[in-house]
């Protein structure tokens, strides 16, 4: 029987943030509109410069938005959810790179037309003869490199921690771009309301970043003081790590949420990784269940009781609080079962779980799942086999899902597992007639 059924959450927070974003974008571009005299765009150079300045304002604004999205501010997580913010961060990041490169190209073409130089000569003139322009070019180069490293195929070929530190270099972009915006920006170099407003925006973003990245985690860890209690083997390549601490009965965490953990032991302290809790809150301990896939996760098997843990979280909106219907279908792939296992304690009775694995050895926490199924009136289907096997192909088809769950279109659907599995399952569920608003995703990057 579920021990705690969280109240449902609506989508008003997400809509509020979207409205705030578009209002901010309009306010960012409005100064150009108000300060540009009518009839001033008389030649190609002037038009290119005007376009470059507009795109530059858009780029400056979206850069500040990107930093806020990376700030780990709990308020944003509560309003929209970590999964949504990650998607926004990815989409806005692509738009930001295009805007920065477009701003550079338009400005170079515009000044080149006015000076009679080609683009390369104009770039050399600006870099060597204009204050703060070299740092502007450097910031554009760093941002473009980060964008290239964020392509999934490139990212997957890199060690996680290396990619993470490269991604964090976008904070340097914020610093490098600051100078040329306020010394050369047509709308920002003059003292006045617009310049003051942009400086206030920069200060506000830095404050939010400092609170989300430094102050809030420090408060959390001083309050709860997490330590390793035990490490239990769940299978040949899966372990559960139990954590204890202070005041855990006051910790606000829901099944399906995750923390970023840094284990402060030799050889591990310099890395932090995200892991979901694999059991619902009980006031005594937290548990994370981890698949061993590399050197870092192998080392976690050797943690000692008492090892200190630095945690940031909880994060994520993949929880029972997001449901819109009384019943749910949960589809887990491999180790993606861990957040869903925790959610089973918090969902109303009548849920259905499909647990997809290639071999019986990949099924973890089965005894707990079976016990929760009996206690909470949950139908559990273990679908074992390769993707090309007839049985799994039939079950994971629109007709197969509807046969198992006849009222599928009226249920919330939770999907968790490796990205390819989640994408394929989402398409199948959509073809089964489930509205997009009832589908909740959590992809594990393995």
Tab-separated table of C-alpha atoms in Angstrom:
chain	number	residue	atom	x	y	z
A	1	UNK	CA	0.000	0.000	0.000
A	2	UNK	CA	1.417	3.443	-0.899
A	3	UNK	CA	2.793	5.183	2.176
A	4	UNK	CA	2.608	8.684	0.753
A	5	UNK	CA	0.681	9.908	-2.272
A	6	UNK	CA	2.009	13.382	-3.244
A	7	UNK	CA	-0.469	16.015	-4.288
A	8	UNK	CA	-0.733	16.643	-7.985
A	9	UNK	CA	1.102	19.598	-9.472
A	10	UNK	CA	-0.167	21.710	-12.335
A	11	UNK	CA	1.654	23.245	-15.307
A	12	UNK	CA	1.147	26.881	-14.306
A	13	UNK	CA	4.766	27.276	-13.196
A	14	UNK	CA	6.041	26.207	-16.600
A	15	UNK	CA	3.716	28.636	-18.375
A	16	UNK	CA	4.768	31.441	-16.022
A	17	UNK	CA	8.454	30.888	-16.814
A	18	UNK	CA	7.763	30.845	-20.550
A	19	UNK	CA	5.839	34.119	-20.269
A	20	UNK	CA	8.693	35.609	-18.250
A	21	UNK	CA	11.204	34.526	-20.904
A	22	UNK	CA	9.322	36.154	-23.786
A	23	UNK	CA	8.659	39.362	-21.847
A	24	UNK	CA	12.366	39.558	-21.027
A	25	UNK	CA	13.297	39.019	-24.675
A	26	UNK	CA	11.031	41.860	-25.780
A	27	UNK	CA	12.495	44.161	-23.125
A	28	UNK	CA	16.021	43.233	-24.249
A	29	UNK	CA	15.379	44.269	-27.864
A	30	UNK	CA	13.082	47.220	-27.136
A	31	UNK	CA	15.929	49.755	-26.541
A	32	UNK	CA	17.121	49.315	-30.132
A	33	UNK	CA	13.632	50.024	-31.433
A	34	UNK	CA	13.231	53.125	-29.262
A	35	UNK	CA	16.676	54.628	-29.957
A	36	UNK	CA	17.012	53.965	-33.699
A	37	UNK	CA	15.859	56.995	-35.722
A	38	UNK	CA	13.387	56.389	-38.519
A	39	UNK	CA	15.069	56.453	-41.925
A	40	UNK	CA	18.531	55.717	-40.542
A	41	UNK	CA	18.842	52.373	-42.358
A	42	UNK	CA	19.844	53.860	-45.687
A	43	UNK	CA	22.518	51.470	-46.983
A	44	UNK	CA	23.743	47.892	-46.723
A	45	UNK	CA	26.282	48.663	-44.018
A	46	UNK	CA	23.699	50.344	-41.782
A	47	UNK	CA	21.196	47.519	-42.267
A	48	UNK	CA	23.806	44.868	-41.448
A	49	UNK	CA	24.937	46.760	-38.343
A	50	UNK	CA	21.348	47.194	-37.179
A	51	UNK	CA	20.661	43.493	-37.657
A	52	UNK	CA	23.894	42.645	-35.858
A	53	UNK	CA	22.976	44.826	-32.880
A	54	UNK	CA	19.509	43.263	-32.608
A	55	UNK	CA	20.963	39.770	-32.745
A	56	UNK	CA	23.623	40.835	-30.220
A	57	UNK	CA	20.952	41.930	-27.750
A	58	UNK	CA	19.172	38.604	-28.244
A	59	UNK	CA	22.451	36.742	-27.710
A	60	UNK	CA	23.253	38.696	-24.536
A	61	UNK	CA	19.814	38.001	-23.116
A	62	UNK	CA	19.780	34.290	-23.971
A	63	UNK	CA	23.260	33.929	-22.449
A	64	UNK	CA	21.917	35.243	-19.133
A	65	UNK	CA	18.944	32.864	-19.403
A	66	UNK	CA	21.312	29.945	-20.024
A	67	UNK	CA	23.290	30.734	-16.880
A	68	UNK	CA	20.098	30.930	-14.819
A	69	UNK	CA	19.032	27.538	-16.172
A	70	UNK	CA	22.404	26.143	-15.051
A	71	UNK	CA	22.129	27.702	-11.581
A	72	UNK	CA	20.384	24.685	-9.939
A	73	UNK	CA	17.920	27.036	-8.275
A	74	UNK	CA	15.329	24.902	-6.483
A	75	UNK	CA	12.550	27.371	-7.309
A	76	UNK	CA	13.007	26.718	-11.032
A	77	UNK	CA	12.909	22.978	-10.433
A	78	UNK	CA	9.643	23.310	-8.504
A	79	UNK	CA	8.080	25.514	-11.183
A	80	UNK	CA	9.077	23.572	-14.298
A	81	UNK	CA	11.045	20.461	-13.356
A	82	UNK	CA	14.645	19.541	-14.094
A	83	UNK	CA	13.741	17.517	-17.186
A	84	UNK	CA	11.965	20.498	-18.787
A	85	UNK	CA	14.764	22.900	-17.861
A	86	UNK	CA	17.344	20.546	-19.360
A	87	UNK	CA	15.391	20.520	-22.620
A	88	UNK	CA	15.106	24.314	-22.567
A	89	UNK	CA	18.823	24.611	-21.834
A	90	UNK	CA	19.638	22.404	-24.837
A	91	UNK	CA	17.295	24.243	-27.211
A	92	UNK	CA	18.271	27.740	-26.063
A	93	UNK	CA	21.941	26.732	-26.206
A	94	UNK	CA	21.653	25.976	-29.911
A	95	UNK	CA	19.855	29.264	-30.519
A	96	UNK	CA	22.514	31.120	-28.506
A	97	UNK	CA	25.382	29.763	-30.620
A	98	UNK	CA	23.549	30.726	-33.820
A	99	UNK	CA	22.836	34.192	-32.399
A	100	UNK	CA	26.472	34.776	-31.336
A	101	UNK	CA	27.881	33.672	-34.693
A	102	UNK	CA	25.198	35.651	-36.520
A	103	UNK	CA	26.004	38.746	-34.445
A	104	UNK	CA	29.711	38.449	-35.317
A	105	UNK	CA	29.055	37.899	-39.014
A	106	UNK	CA	26.568	40.761	-39.347
A	107	UNK	CA	28.788	43.224	-37.468
A	108	UNK	CA	31.841	42.300	-39.555
A	109	UNK	CA	29.905	42.609	-42.815
A	110	UNK	CA	28.348	45.888	-41.696
A	111	UNK	CA	31.591	47.564	-40.641
A	112	UNK	CA	33.369	46.066	-43.642
A	113	UNK	CA	30.811	47.678	-45.976
A	114	UNK	CA	31.281	51.042	-44.272
A	115	UNK	CA	35.108	50.812	-44.215
A	116	UNK	CA	35.528	49.174	-47.601
A	117	UNK	CA	37.251	46.084	-46.135
A	118	UNK	CA	36.523	42.399	-46.558
A	119	UNK	CA	35.405	40.398	-43.537
A	120	UNK	CA	38.852	39.012	-42.619
A	121	UNK	CA	40.530	42.420	-42.775
A	122	UNK	CA	37.706	43.972	-40.765
A	123	UNK	CA	38.066	41.256	-38.112
A	124	UNK	CA	41.794	41.981	-37.787
A	125	UNK	CA	41.135	45.731	-37.538
A	126	UNK	CA	38.525	45.277	-34.812
A	127	UNK	CA	40.575	42.793	-32.781
A	128	UNK	CA	43.783	44.843	-32.877
A	129	UNK	CA	42.305	48.326	-32.664
A	130	UNK	CA	39.148	48.097	-30.537
A	131	UNK	CA	39.157	47.617	-26.743
A	132	UNK	CA	37.395	44.477	-25.438
A	133	UNK	CA	36.951	43.057	-28.936
A	134	UNK	CA	39.556	40.316	-28.492
A	135	UNK	CA	37.726	38.984	-25.412
A	136	UNK	CA	34.467	39.100	-27.385
A	137	UNK	CA	35.960	36.891	-30.100
A	138	UNK	CA	37.375	34.542	-27.438
A	139	UNK	CA	33.965	34.212	-25.762
A	140	UNK	CA	32.369	33.356	-29.114
A	141	UNK	CA	35.033	30.724	-29.753
A	142	UNK	CA	34.567	29.115	-26.322
A	143	UNK	CA	30.793	29.067	-26.719
A	144	UNK	CA	31.033	27.438	-30.158
A	145	UNK	CA	33.455	24.802	-28.840
A	146	UNK	CA	31.113	23.990	-25.942
A	147	UNK	CA	28.266	23.595	-28.422
A	148	UNK	CA	30.284	21.152	-30.524
A	149	UNK	CA	31.292	19.143	-27.441
A	150	UNK	CA	27.615	18.940	-26.433
A	151	UNK	CA	26.652	16.987	-29.558
A	152	UNK	CA	25.592	13.605	-28.172
A	153	UNK	CA	28.014	11.521	-30.252
A	154	UNK	CA	30.952	13.720	-29.203
A	155	UNK	CA	29.817	13.929	-25.592
A	156	UNK	CA	29.422	10.162	-25.252
A	157	UNK	CA	33.004	9.659	-26.451
A	158	UNK	CA	34.380	11.861	-23.652
A	159	UNK	CA	34.789	11.141	-19.932
A	160	UNK	CA	31.772	12.594	-18.134
A	161	UNK	CA	33.770	14.804	-15.796
A	162	UNK	CA	35.850	16.251	-18.656
A	163	UNK	CA	32.687	17.146	-20.579
A	164	UNK	CA	31.187	18.674	-17.445
A	165	UNK	CA	34.186	20.936	-16.826
A	166	UNK	CA	34.247	22.003	-20.471
A	167	UNK	CA	30.545	22.793	-20.229
A	168	UNK	CA	31.180	24.855	-17.095
A	169	UNK	CA	33.502	27.081	-19.132
A	170	UNK	CA	30.394	28.907	-20.333
A	171	UNK	CA	30.674	30.901	-17.098
A	172	UNK	CA	33.907	32.324	-18.532
A	173	UNK	CA	31.886	33.458	-21.553
A	174	UNK	CA	29.668	35.525	-19.254
A	175	UNK	CA	32.750	37.328	-17.936
A	176	UNK	CA	34.500	37.766	-21.301
A	177	UNK	CA	31.385	39.098	-23.034
A	178	UNK	CA	30.614	41.618	-20.303
A	179	UNK	CA	33.299	44.149	-21.304
A	180	UNK	CA	32.483	44.587	-24.991
A	181	UNK	CA	28.729	44.718	-24.324
A	182	UNK	CA	29.055	47.776	-22.110
A	183	UNK	CA	32.000	49.503	-23.804
A	184	UNK	CA	30.891	48.992	-27.431
A	185	UNK	CA	27.180	48.127	-27.355
A	186	UNK	CA	25.235	50.873	-29.127
A	187	UNK	CA	22.391	50.670	-26.610
A	188	UNK	CA	24.484	49.915	-23.511
A	189	UNK	CA	27.564	52.158	-23.449
A	190	UNK	CA	25.621	55.339	-22.572
A	191	UNK	CA	24.722	55.867	-18.885
A	192	UNK	CA	20.997	55.609	-18.329
A	193	UNK	CA	18.087	53.315	-17.565
A	194	UNK	CA	18.957	50.697	-20.213
A	195	UNK	CA	22.589	50.336	-19.130
A	196	UNK	CA	21.573	50.234	-15.458
A	197	UNK	CA	18.933	47.595	-16.206
A	198	UNK	CA	21.398	45.313	-17.991
A	199	UNK	CA	23.986	45.701	-15.217
A	200	UNK	CA	21.266	44.840	-12.683
A	201	UNK	CA	20.406	41.760	-14.765
A	202	UNK	CA	24.058	40.650	-14.712
A	203	UNK	CA	24.281	41.182	-10.953
A	204	UNK	CA	21.008	39.303	-10.418
A	205	UNK	CA	22.197	36.351	-12.502
A	206	UNK	CA	25.487	36.165	-10.579
A	207	UNK	CA	23.583	36.250	-7.262
A	208	UNK	CA	21.229	33.468	-8.420
A	209	UNK	CA	24.193	31.426	-9.618
A	210	UNK	CA	26.088	31.875	-6.342
A	211	UNK	CA	23.042	30.901	-4.290
A	212	UNK	CA	22.104	27.866	-6.401
A	213	UNK	CA	25.635	26.543	-6.868
A	214	UNK	CA	27.309	27.468	-3.572
A	215	UNK	CA	25.099	28.742	-0.753
A	216	UNK	CA	22.126	26.367	-1.039
A	217	UNK	CA	24.321	23.215	-1.328
A	218	UNK	CA	26.374	24.354	1.673
A	219	UNK	CA	23.225	24.834	3.770
A	220	UNK	CA	21.861	21.452	2.647
A	221	UNK	CA	25.003	19.528	3.546
A	222	UNK	CA	25.475	21.261	6.899
A	223	UNK	CA	21.855	20.410	7.741
A	224	UNK	CA	21.825	16.742	6.728
A	225	UNK	CA	25.478	15.592	6.959
A	226	UNK	CA	25.146	12.549	4.706
A	227	UNK	CA	27.495	9.586	5.130
A	228	UNK	CA	27.757	6.129	3.622
A	229	UNK	CA	26.065	3.537	5.840
A	230	UNK	CA	26.478	0.407	3.717
A	231	UNK	CA	27.106	-0.861	0.180
A	232	UNK	CA	25.067	-3.903	-0.862
A	233	UNK	CA	25.552	-5.932	-4.054
A	234	UNK	CA	22.216	-6.299	-5.880
A	235	UNK	CA	23.716	-8.348	-8.706
A	236	UNK	CA	26.964	-8.956	-10.600
A	237	UNK	CA	27.052	-5.369	-11.917
A	238	UNK	CA	24.639	-3.476	-9.640
A	239	UNK	CA	25.086	-2.074	-6.121
A	240	UNK	CA	22.882	-0.191	-3.682
A	241	UNK	CA	24.468	2.496	-1.523
A	242	UNK	CA	22.685	3.329	1.729
A	243	UNK	CA	23.217	6.813	3.179
A	244	UNK	CA	22.415	8.068	6.659
A	245	UNK	CA	22.566	11.533	8.146
A	246	UNK	CA	20.864	14.071	10.385
A	247	UNK	CA	17.238	15.252	10.194
A	248	UNK	CA	16.355	12.922	7.299
A	249	UNK	CA	12.733	12.977	8.418
A	250	UNK	CA	12.688	16.651	7.358
A	251	UNK	CA	14.239	16.031	3.939
A	252	UNK	CA	11.731	16.838	1.205
A	253	UNK	CA	12.328	14.226	-1.479
A	254	UNK	CA	9.909	12.344	-3.730
A	255	UNK	CA	10.345	9.003	-5.435
A	256	UNK	CA	11.733	9.622	-8.927
A	257	UNK	CA	13.910	12.573	-7.906
A	258	UNK	CA	17.688	12.553	-8.009
A	259	UNK	CA	20.687	14.130	-6.337
A	260	UNK	CA	24.142	14.978	-7.599
A	261	UNK	CA	26.451	13.054	-5.261
A	262	UNK	CA	30.129	13.656	-4.544
A	263	UNK	CA	31.657	10.882	-2.421
A	264	UNK	CA	34.432	12.447	-0.351
A	265	UNK	CA	36.746	9.455	-0.352
A	266	UNK	CA	40.150	8.913	-1.945
A	267	UNK	CA	40.036	8.932	-5.735
A	268	UNK	CA	36.357	9.957	-5.880
A	269	UNK	CA	36.106	13.367	-4.171
A	270	UNK	CA	36.829	15.371	-7.325
A	271	UNK	CA	33.867	13.962	-9.285
A	272	UNK	CA	30.117	14.398	-8.843
A	273	UNK	CA	27.456	12.374	-10.645
A	274	UNK	CA	23.648	12.337	-10.686
A	275	UNK	CA	21.843	9.315	-9.206
A	276	UNK	CA	18.149	8.763	-8.477
A	277	UNK	CA	16.943	7.546	-5.121
A	278	UNK	CA	15.697	3.956	-5.425
A	279	UNK	CA	13.431	3.951	-2.366
A	280	UNK	CA	10.878	6.429	-1.092
A	281	UNK	CA	11.605	8.709	1.849
A	282	UNK	CA	11.510	6.897	5.190
A	283	UNK	CA	13.255	9.320	7.554
A	284	UNK	CA	16.102	6.881	8.329
A	285	UNK	CA	18.187	6.475	5.173
A	286	UNK	CA	18.466	7.279	1.485
A	287	UNK	CA	19.317	4.644	-1.079
A	288	UNK	CA	20.705	4.860	-4.593
A	289	UNK	CA	21.056	1.794	-6.804
A	290	UNK	CA	23.799	2.034	-9.434
A	291	UNK	CA	24.756	0.013	-12.476
A	292	UNK	CA	28.511	-0.528	-12.773
A	293	UNK	CA	29.458	0.756	-16.227
A	294	UNK	CA	32.942	2.235	-15.813
A	295	UNK	CA	35.879	2.954	-13.539
A	296	UNK	CA	33.989	5.480	-11.415
A	297	UNK	CA	30.983	3.272	-10.674
A	298	UNK	CA	33.295	0.285	-10.043
A	299	UNK	CA	35.075	2.333	-7.392
A	300	UNK	CA	31.763	3.012	-5.633
A	301	UNK	CA	31.615	-0.663	-4.637
A	302	UNK	CA	34.613	-0.041	-2.361
A	303	UNK	CA	33.105	2.822	-0.352
A	304	UNK	CA	33.491	2.410	3.402
A	305	UNK	CA	30.824	3.035	6.045
A	306	UNK	CA	31.295	6.531	7.415
A	307	UNK	CA	32.604	8.064	4.184
A	308	UNK	CA	31.256	11.586	3.868
A	309	UNK	CA	28.970	12.503	0.978
A	310	UNK	CA	28.361	15.934	-0.539
A	311	UNK	CA	24.921	16.036	-2.154
A	312	UNK	CA	23.039	18.615	-4.205
A	313	UNK	CA	19.305	18.165	-4.612
A	314	UNK	CA	16.766	16.755	-4.679
A	315	UNK	CA	16.019	17.573	-8.311
A	316	UNK	CA	13.588	16.538	-10.989
A	317	UNK	CA	9.893	16.475	-11.764
A	318	UNK	CA	9.657	12.782	-12.657
A	319	UNK	CA	7.408	12.074	-9.681
A	320	UNK	CA	3.945	10.899	-8.730
A	321	UNK	CA	3.089	14.550	-8.072
A	322	UNK	CA	3.002	15.142	-11.846
A	323	UNK	CA	0.232	12.652	-12.534
A	324	UNK	CA	-2.973	13.917	-14.138
A	325	UNK	CA	-5.022	10.704	-13.883
A	326	UNK	CA	-5.801	8.215	-11.084
A	327	UNK	CA	-3.896	5.364	-12.769
A	328	UNK	CA	-0.456	5.164	-14.351
A	329	UNK	CA	1.622	2.987	-16.653
A	330	UNK	CA	5.318	2.848	-15.800
A	331	UNK	CA	7.822	1.558	-18.380
A	332	UNK	CA	11.400	1.024	-17.223
A	333	UNK	CA	14.419	-0.060	-19.239
A	334	UNK	CA	17.358	-1.661	-17.403
A	335	UNK	CA	18.632	0.424	-14.486
A	336	UNK	CA	15.875	2.927	-15.280
A	337	UNK	CA	13.832	0.924	-12.790
A	338	UNK	CA	15.455	2.731	-9.828
A	339	UNK	CA	13.385	5.961	-9.775
A	340	UNK	CA	10.269	4.005	-10.745
A	341	UNK	CA	10.871	1.566	-7.865
A	342	UNK	CA	10.778	4.556	-5.485
A	343	UNK	CA	7.652	5.969	-7.165
A	344	UNK	CA	5.738	2.714	-6.646
A	345	UNK	CA	5.500	3.577	-2.942
A	346	UNK	CA	3.833	6.905	-3.706
A	347	UNK	CA	1.419	6.147	-6.560
A	348	UNK	CA	-2.268	5.382	-5.980
A	349	UNK	CA	-3.315	1.708	-6.356
A	350	UNK	CA	-3.953	0.295	-9.809
A	351	UNK	CA	-0.698	1.170	-11.567
A	352	UNK	CA	0.895	-1.097	-14.185
A	353	UNK	CA	4.658	-1.608	-14.514
A	354	UNK	CA	6.449	-2.950	-17.599
A	355	UNK	CA	10.066	-3.745	-16.765
A	356	UNK	CA	12.152	-4.224	-19.913
A	357	UNK	CA	15.510	-6.028	-19.735
A	358	UNK	CA	17.675	-7.954	-22.196
A	359	UNK	CA	18.467	-10.822	-19.807
A	360	UNK	CA	17.163	-12.021	-16.418
A	361	UNK	CA	20.472	-10.915	-14.851
A	362	UNK	CA	19.652	-7.279	-15.715
A	363	UNK	CA	16.523	-7.323	-13.555
A	364	UNK	CA	17.309	-5.635	-10.238
A	365	UNK	CA	15.290	-5.151	-7.042
A	366	UNK	CA	12.822	-7.816	-8.211
A	367	UNK	CA	11.860	-9.031	-4.731
A	368	UNK	CA	11.056	-5.480	-3.628
A	369	UNK	CA	9.065	-4.819	-6.780
A	370	UNK	CA	7.044	-7.995	-6.355
A	371	UNK	CA	6.330	-7.139	-2.718
A	372	UNK	CA	5.219	-3.609	-3.643
A	373	UNK	CA	3.062	-5.050	-6.432
A	374	UNK	CA	1.163	-7.193	-3.947
A	375	UNK	CA	0.878	-4.414	-1.353
A	376	UNK	CA	-0.111	-1.655	-3.768
A	377	UNK	CA	-2.269	-3.523	-6.308
A	378	UNK	CA	0.292	-3.050	-9.107
A	379	UNK	CA	0.341	-5.246	-12.230
A	380	UNK	CA	3.980	-6.064	-13.071
A	381	UNK	CA	5.141	-7.451	-16.429
A	382	UNK	CA	8.781	-8.474	-16.863
A	383	UNK	CA	9.582	-8.308	-20.586
A	384	UNK	CA	12.900	-10.100	-21.099
A	385	UNK	CA	14.784	-10.507	-24.370
A	386	UNK	CA	16.557	-8.690	-27.184
A	387	UNK	CA	14.827	-5.905	-29.086
A	388	UNK	CA	14.539	-8.171	-32.122
A	389	UNK	CA	12.887	-11.048	-30.211
A	390	UNK	CA	9.213	-11.585	-31.154
A	391	UNK	CA	7.910	-11.380	-27.572
A	392	UNK	CA	9.395	-7.988	-26.609
A	393	UNK	CA	8.609	-6.572	-30.068
A	394	UNK	CA	4.957	-7.556	-29.665
A	395	UNK	CA	4.632	-6.196	-26.130
A	396	UNK	CA	6.389	-2.915	-26.963
A	397	UNK	CA	4.104	-2.205	-29.920
A	398	UNK	CA	0.949	-0.041	-29.839
A	399	UNK	CA	-1.297	-3.106	-30.060
A	400	UNK	CA	0.723	-4.953	-27.429
A	401	UNK	CA	0.534	-2.067	-24.956
A	402	UNK	CA	-3.210	-1.675	-25.501
A	403	UNK	CA	-3.726	-5.412	-24.885
A	404	UNK	CA	-1.862	-5.216	-21.573
A	405	UNK	CA	-3.428	-1.895	-20.557
A	406	UNK	CA	-6.821	-1.399	-22.273
A	407	UNK	CA	-7.351	2.029	-20.673
A	408	UNK	CA	-3.857	3.196	-21.681
A	409	UNK	CA	-5.017	6.447	-23.315
A	410	UNK	CA	-6.545	7.590	-20.009
A	411	UNK	CA	-3.431	6.922	-17.925
A	412	UNK	CA	-0.279	8.858	-17.159
A	413	UNK	CA	2.772	7.139	-18.649
A	414	UNK	CA	6.204	7.304	-16.995
A	415	UNK	CA	9.215	6.269	-19.117
A	416	UNK	CA	12.717	5.809	-17.734
A	417	UNK	CA	15.835	4.187	-19.166
A	418	UNK	CA	18.657	4.839	-21.661
A	419	UNK	CA	17.902	7.673	-24.136
A	420	UNK	CA	17.343	5.369	-27.140
A	421	UNK	CA	14.920	3.213	-25.172
A	422	UNK	CA	12.980	6.238	-23.905
A	423	UNK	CA	12.724	7.762	-27.396
A	424	UNK	CA	11.449	4.526	-28.922
A	425	UNK	CA	9.005	3.889	-26.076
A	426	UNK	CA	7.696	7.443	-26.291
A	427	UNK	CA	6.921	7.057	-29.984
A	428	UNK	CA	5.120	3.767	-29.316
A	429	UNK	CA	3.087	5.270	-26.499
A	430	UNK	CA	2.113	8.256	-28.654
A	431	UNK	CA	0.975	5.889	-31.427
A	432	UNK	CA	-1.075	4.073	-28.786
A	433	UNK	CA	-3.178	7.210	-28.328
A	434	UNK	CA	-1.652	8.714	-25.177
A	435	UNK	CA	-1.616	12.563	-25.243
A	436	UNK	CA	1.797	14.187	-24.972
A	437	UNK	CA	0.702	15.951	-21.776
A	438	UNK	CA	0.325	12.585	-20.009
A	439	UNK	CA	3.835	11.316	-20.880
A	440	UNK	CA	6.614	11.890	-18.334
A	441	UNK	CA	10.226	11.173	-19.300
A	442	UNK	CA	13.504	10.513	-17.546
A	443	UNK	CA	16.422	9.386	-19.741
A	444	UNK	CA	19.497	7.822	-18.108
A	445	UNK	CA	22.786	8.761	-19.795
A	446	UNK	CA	24.817	5.554	-19.412
